CSV table of C-alpha atoms in Angstrom, one decimal:
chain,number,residue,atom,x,y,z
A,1,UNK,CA,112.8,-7.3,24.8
A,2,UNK,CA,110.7,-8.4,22.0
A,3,UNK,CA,111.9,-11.7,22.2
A,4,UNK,CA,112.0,-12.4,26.2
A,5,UNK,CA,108.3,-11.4,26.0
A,6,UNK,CA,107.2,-13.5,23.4
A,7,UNK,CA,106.0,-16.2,24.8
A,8,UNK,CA,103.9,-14.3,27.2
A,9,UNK,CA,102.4,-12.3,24.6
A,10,UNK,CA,101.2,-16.0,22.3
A,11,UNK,CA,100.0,-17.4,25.8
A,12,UNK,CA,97.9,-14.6,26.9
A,13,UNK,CA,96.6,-14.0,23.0
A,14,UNK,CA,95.4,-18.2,22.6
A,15,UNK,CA,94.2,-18.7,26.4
A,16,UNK,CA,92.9,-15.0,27.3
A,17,UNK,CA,90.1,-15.4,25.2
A,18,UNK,CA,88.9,-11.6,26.0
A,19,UNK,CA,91.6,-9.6,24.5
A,20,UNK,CA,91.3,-7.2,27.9
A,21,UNK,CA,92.7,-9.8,29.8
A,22,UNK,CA,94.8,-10.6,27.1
A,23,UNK,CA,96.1,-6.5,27.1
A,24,UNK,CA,96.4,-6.1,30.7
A,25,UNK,CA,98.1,-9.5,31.2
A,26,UNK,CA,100.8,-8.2,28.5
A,27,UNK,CA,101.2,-4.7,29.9
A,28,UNK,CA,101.4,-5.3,32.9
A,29,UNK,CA,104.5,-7.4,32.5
A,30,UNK,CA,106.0,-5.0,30.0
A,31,UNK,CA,105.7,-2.1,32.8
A,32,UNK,CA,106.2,-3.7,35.5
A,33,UNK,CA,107.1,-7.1,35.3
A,34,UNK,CA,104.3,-7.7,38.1
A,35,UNK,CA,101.7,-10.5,38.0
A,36,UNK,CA,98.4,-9.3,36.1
A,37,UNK,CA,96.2,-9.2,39.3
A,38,UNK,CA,98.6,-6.7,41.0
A,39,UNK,CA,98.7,-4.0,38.5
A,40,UNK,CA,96.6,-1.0,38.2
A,41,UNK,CA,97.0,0.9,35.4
A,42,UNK,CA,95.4,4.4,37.4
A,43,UNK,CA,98.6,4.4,39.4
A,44,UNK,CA,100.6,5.5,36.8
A,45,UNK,CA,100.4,9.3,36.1
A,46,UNK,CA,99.2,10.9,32.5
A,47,UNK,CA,102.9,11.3,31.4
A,48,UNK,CA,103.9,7.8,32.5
A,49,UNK,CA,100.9,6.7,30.5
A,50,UNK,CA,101.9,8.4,27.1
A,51,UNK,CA,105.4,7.6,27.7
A,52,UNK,CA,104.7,3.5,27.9
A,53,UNK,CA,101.8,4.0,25.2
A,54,UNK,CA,104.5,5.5,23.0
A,55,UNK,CA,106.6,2.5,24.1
A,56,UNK,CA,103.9,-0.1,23.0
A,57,UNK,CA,102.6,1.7,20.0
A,58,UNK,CA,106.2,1.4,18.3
A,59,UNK,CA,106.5,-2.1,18.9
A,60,UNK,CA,102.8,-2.7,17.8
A,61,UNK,CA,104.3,-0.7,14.5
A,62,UNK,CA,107.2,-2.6,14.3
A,63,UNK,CA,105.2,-6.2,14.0
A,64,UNK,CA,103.2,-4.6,11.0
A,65,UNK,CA,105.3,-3.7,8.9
A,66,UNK,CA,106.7,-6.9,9.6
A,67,UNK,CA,103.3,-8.4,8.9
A,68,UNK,CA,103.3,-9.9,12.2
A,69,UNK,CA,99.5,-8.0,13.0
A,70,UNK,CA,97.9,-10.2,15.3
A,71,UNK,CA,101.0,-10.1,17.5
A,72,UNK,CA,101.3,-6.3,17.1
A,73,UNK,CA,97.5,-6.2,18.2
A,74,UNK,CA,98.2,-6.6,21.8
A,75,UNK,CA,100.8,-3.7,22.1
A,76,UNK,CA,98.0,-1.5,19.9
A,77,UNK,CA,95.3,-2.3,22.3
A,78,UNK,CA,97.3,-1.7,25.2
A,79,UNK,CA,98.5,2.0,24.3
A,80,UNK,CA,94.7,2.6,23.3
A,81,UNK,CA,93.9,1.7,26.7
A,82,UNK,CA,96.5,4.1,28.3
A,83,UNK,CA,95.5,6.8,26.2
A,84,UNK,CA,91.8,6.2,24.7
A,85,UNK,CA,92.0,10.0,23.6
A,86,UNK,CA,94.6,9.8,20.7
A,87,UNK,CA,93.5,9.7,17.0
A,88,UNK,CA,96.3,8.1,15.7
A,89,UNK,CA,96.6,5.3,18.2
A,90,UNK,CA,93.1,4.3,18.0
A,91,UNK,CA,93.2,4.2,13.9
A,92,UNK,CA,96.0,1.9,14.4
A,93,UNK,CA,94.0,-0.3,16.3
A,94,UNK,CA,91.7,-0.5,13.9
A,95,UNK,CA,93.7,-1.2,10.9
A,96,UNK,CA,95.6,-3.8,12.9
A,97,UNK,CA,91.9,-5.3,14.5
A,98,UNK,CA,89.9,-5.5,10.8
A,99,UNK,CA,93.4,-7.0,8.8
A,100,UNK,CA,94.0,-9.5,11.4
A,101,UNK,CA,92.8,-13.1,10.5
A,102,UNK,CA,92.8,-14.2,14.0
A,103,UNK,CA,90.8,-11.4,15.4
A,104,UNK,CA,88.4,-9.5,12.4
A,105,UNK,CA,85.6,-12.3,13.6
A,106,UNK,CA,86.0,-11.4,17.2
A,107,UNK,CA,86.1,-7.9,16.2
A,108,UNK,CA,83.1,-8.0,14.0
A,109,UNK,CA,80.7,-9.5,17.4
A,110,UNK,CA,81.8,-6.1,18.9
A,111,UNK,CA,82.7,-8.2,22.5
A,112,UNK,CA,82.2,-6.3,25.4
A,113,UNK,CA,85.6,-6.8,26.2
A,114,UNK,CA,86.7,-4.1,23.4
A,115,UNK,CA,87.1,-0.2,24.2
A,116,UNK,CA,84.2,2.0,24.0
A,117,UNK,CA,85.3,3.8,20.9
A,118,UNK,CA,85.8,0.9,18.5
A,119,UNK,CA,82.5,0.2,18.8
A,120,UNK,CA,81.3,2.9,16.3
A,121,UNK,CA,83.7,3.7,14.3
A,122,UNK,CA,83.2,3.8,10.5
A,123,UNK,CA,86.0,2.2,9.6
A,124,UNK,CA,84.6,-1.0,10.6
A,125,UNK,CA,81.6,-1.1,8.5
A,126,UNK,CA,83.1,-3.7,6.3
A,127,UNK,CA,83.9,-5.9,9.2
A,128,UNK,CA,80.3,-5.3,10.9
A,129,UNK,CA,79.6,-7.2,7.7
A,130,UNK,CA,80.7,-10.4,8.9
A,131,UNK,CA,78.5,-10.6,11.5
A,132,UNK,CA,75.9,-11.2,9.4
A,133,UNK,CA,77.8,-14.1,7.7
A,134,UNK,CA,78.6,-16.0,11.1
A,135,UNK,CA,74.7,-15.9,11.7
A,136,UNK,CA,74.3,-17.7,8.9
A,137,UNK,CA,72.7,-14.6,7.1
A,138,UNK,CA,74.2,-14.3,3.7
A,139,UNK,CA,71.9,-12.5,2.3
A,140,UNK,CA,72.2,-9.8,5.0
A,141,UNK,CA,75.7,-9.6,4.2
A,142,UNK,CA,75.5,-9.5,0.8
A,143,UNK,CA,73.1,-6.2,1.1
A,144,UNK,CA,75.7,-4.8,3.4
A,145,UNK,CA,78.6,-5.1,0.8
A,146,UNK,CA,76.4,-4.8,-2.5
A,147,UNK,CA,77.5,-1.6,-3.5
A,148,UNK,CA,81.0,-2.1,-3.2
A,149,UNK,CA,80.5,-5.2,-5.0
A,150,UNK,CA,78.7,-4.2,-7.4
A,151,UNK,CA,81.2,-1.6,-8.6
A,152,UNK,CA,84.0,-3.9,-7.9
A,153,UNK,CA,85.4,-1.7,-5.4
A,154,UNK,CA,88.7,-3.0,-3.3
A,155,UNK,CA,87.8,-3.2,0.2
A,156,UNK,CA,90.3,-1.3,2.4
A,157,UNK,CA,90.4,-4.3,5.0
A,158,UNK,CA,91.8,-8.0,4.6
A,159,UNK,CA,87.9,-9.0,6.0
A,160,UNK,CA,86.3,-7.2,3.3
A,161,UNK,CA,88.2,-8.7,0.9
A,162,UNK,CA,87.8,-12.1,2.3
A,163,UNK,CA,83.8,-11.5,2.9
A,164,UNK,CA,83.2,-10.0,-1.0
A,165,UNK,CA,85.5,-13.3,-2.3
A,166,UNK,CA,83.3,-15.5,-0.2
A,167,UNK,CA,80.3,-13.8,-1.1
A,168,UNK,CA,81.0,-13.4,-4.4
A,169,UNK,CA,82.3,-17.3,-4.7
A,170,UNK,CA,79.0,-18.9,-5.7
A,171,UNK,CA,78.1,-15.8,-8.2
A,172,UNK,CA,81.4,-15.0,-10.5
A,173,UNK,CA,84.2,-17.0,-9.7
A,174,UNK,CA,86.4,-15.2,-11.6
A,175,UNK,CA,85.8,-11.2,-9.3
A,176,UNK,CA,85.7,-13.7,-6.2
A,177,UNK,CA,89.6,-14.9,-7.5
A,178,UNK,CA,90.3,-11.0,-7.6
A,179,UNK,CA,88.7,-10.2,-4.0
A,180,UNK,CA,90.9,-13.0,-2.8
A,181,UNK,CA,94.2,-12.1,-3.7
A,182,UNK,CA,93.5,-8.4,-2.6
A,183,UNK,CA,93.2,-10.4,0.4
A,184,UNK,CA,96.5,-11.8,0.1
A,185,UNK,CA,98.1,-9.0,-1.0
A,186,UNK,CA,97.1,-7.7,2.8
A,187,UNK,CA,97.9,-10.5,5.0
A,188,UNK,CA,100.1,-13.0,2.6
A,189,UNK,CA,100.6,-15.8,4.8
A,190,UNK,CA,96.7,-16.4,6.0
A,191,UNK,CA,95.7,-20.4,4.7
A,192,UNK,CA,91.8,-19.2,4.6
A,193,UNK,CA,92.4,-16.9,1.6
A,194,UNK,CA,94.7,-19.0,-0.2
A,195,UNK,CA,92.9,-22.0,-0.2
A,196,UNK,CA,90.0,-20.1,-1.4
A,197,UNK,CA,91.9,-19.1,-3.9
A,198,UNK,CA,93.3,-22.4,-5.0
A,199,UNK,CA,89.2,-23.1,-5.3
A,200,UNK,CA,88.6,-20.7,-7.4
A,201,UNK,CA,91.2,-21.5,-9.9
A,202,UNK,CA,90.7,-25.0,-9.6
A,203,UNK,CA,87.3,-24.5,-10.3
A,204,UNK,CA,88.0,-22.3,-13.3
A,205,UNK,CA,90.0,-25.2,-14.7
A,206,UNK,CA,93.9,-22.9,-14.0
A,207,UNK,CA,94.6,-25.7,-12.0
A,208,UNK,CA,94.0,-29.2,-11.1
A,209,UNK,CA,93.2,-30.3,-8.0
A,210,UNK,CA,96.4,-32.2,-7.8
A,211,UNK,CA,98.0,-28.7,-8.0
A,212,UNK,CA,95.8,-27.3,-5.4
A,213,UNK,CA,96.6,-29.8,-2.8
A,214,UNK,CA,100.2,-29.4,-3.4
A,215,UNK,CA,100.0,-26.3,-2.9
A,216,UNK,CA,98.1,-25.8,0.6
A,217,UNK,CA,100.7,-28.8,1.6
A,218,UNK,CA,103.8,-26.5,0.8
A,219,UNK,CA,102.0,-23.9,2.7
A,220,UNK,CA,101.3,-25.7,5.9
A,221,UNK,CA,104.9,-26.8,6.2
């Protein structure tokens, strides 16, 4: 099932825009195979809503530990959606949402689009972060994560790893290096972190630039 639905799942993701259309487009066609516009999930009764939500939230697992989280994200979003009141589904979300390369800066604008109870949660702090940084406000951020920083503190989230190694880049090179590969250590296969990292080496004369470019090369193939 996986499979036949994959390419519904990258067309809705890259031309939805608004992950709710993104969600209900994706859901709909996992439940019943019906065009977006027709369905309504209020039809469906509450133990028809846990049952698919249970269906989508082991799928949406399945893609993380396969590291695949911005395609598990959709399934995540949609069990949320069926069932807004469970813990555990929600906090799945959210790990999937702030480690997700494609989706922490969408995330950290708080659209409209996304469910009431993201919104606030405290997990996100460090993602709230980079909304600071895409207003051009880098000294906002920095306040933000300074204390974390300053105690050289892992960040929980592949965004606040990313945001502290960016951050940090222009002040210690070498703890910016560090913040990046905790980066990488979450979502291994993301080019942003990697070339960051490459730049930090390079620039700490581990490698030559040569090197560097080589090495973004073999990653882009």
């Amino acid at each position: 099932m996986i499979m036949k639905y994959d390419d519904n799942i990258t067309g809705a993701v890259k031309f939805g825009q608004i992950m709710g259309k993104a969600v209900d487009y994706i859901l709909s066609r996992l439940t019943f195979g019906v065009d977006p516009m027709d369905f309504e999930p209020c039809e469906m009764d509450v133990q028809e809503k846990e049952k698919k939500a249970e269906e989508l939230v082991e799928l949406g697992r399945d893609f993380l530990k396969k590291g695949k989280i911005s395609t598990a994200i959709p399934f995540l979003i949609a069990a949320h959606k069926l069932v807004p009141n469970d813990h555990e589904i929600r906090l799945t979300c959210v790990y999937g949402l702030c480690n997700s390369p494609q989706h922490f800066r969408l995330l950290a604008s708080m659209d409209s689009s996304f469910p009431e109870s993201f919104r606030n949660d405290p997990r996100l702090a460090e993602v709230k972060a980079a909304t600071h940084y895409l207003e051009k406000d880098k000294e906002g951020a920095r306040r933000y994560l300074q204390s974390q920083i300053q105690n050289f503190t892992r960040f929980r989230s592949f965004a606040g790893n990313l945001m502290a190694g960016i951050l940090l880049f222009d002040l210690n090179r070498e703890k910016a290096a560090v913040y990046f590969q905790w980066a990488i250590s979450i979502v291994p296969d993301n080019l942003e972190a990697h070339i960051c990292l490459q730049r930090c080496h390079e620039s700490l004369g581990q490698l030559k630039e040569a090197e560097t470019e080589k090495c973004i090369a073999a990653f882009l193939k």
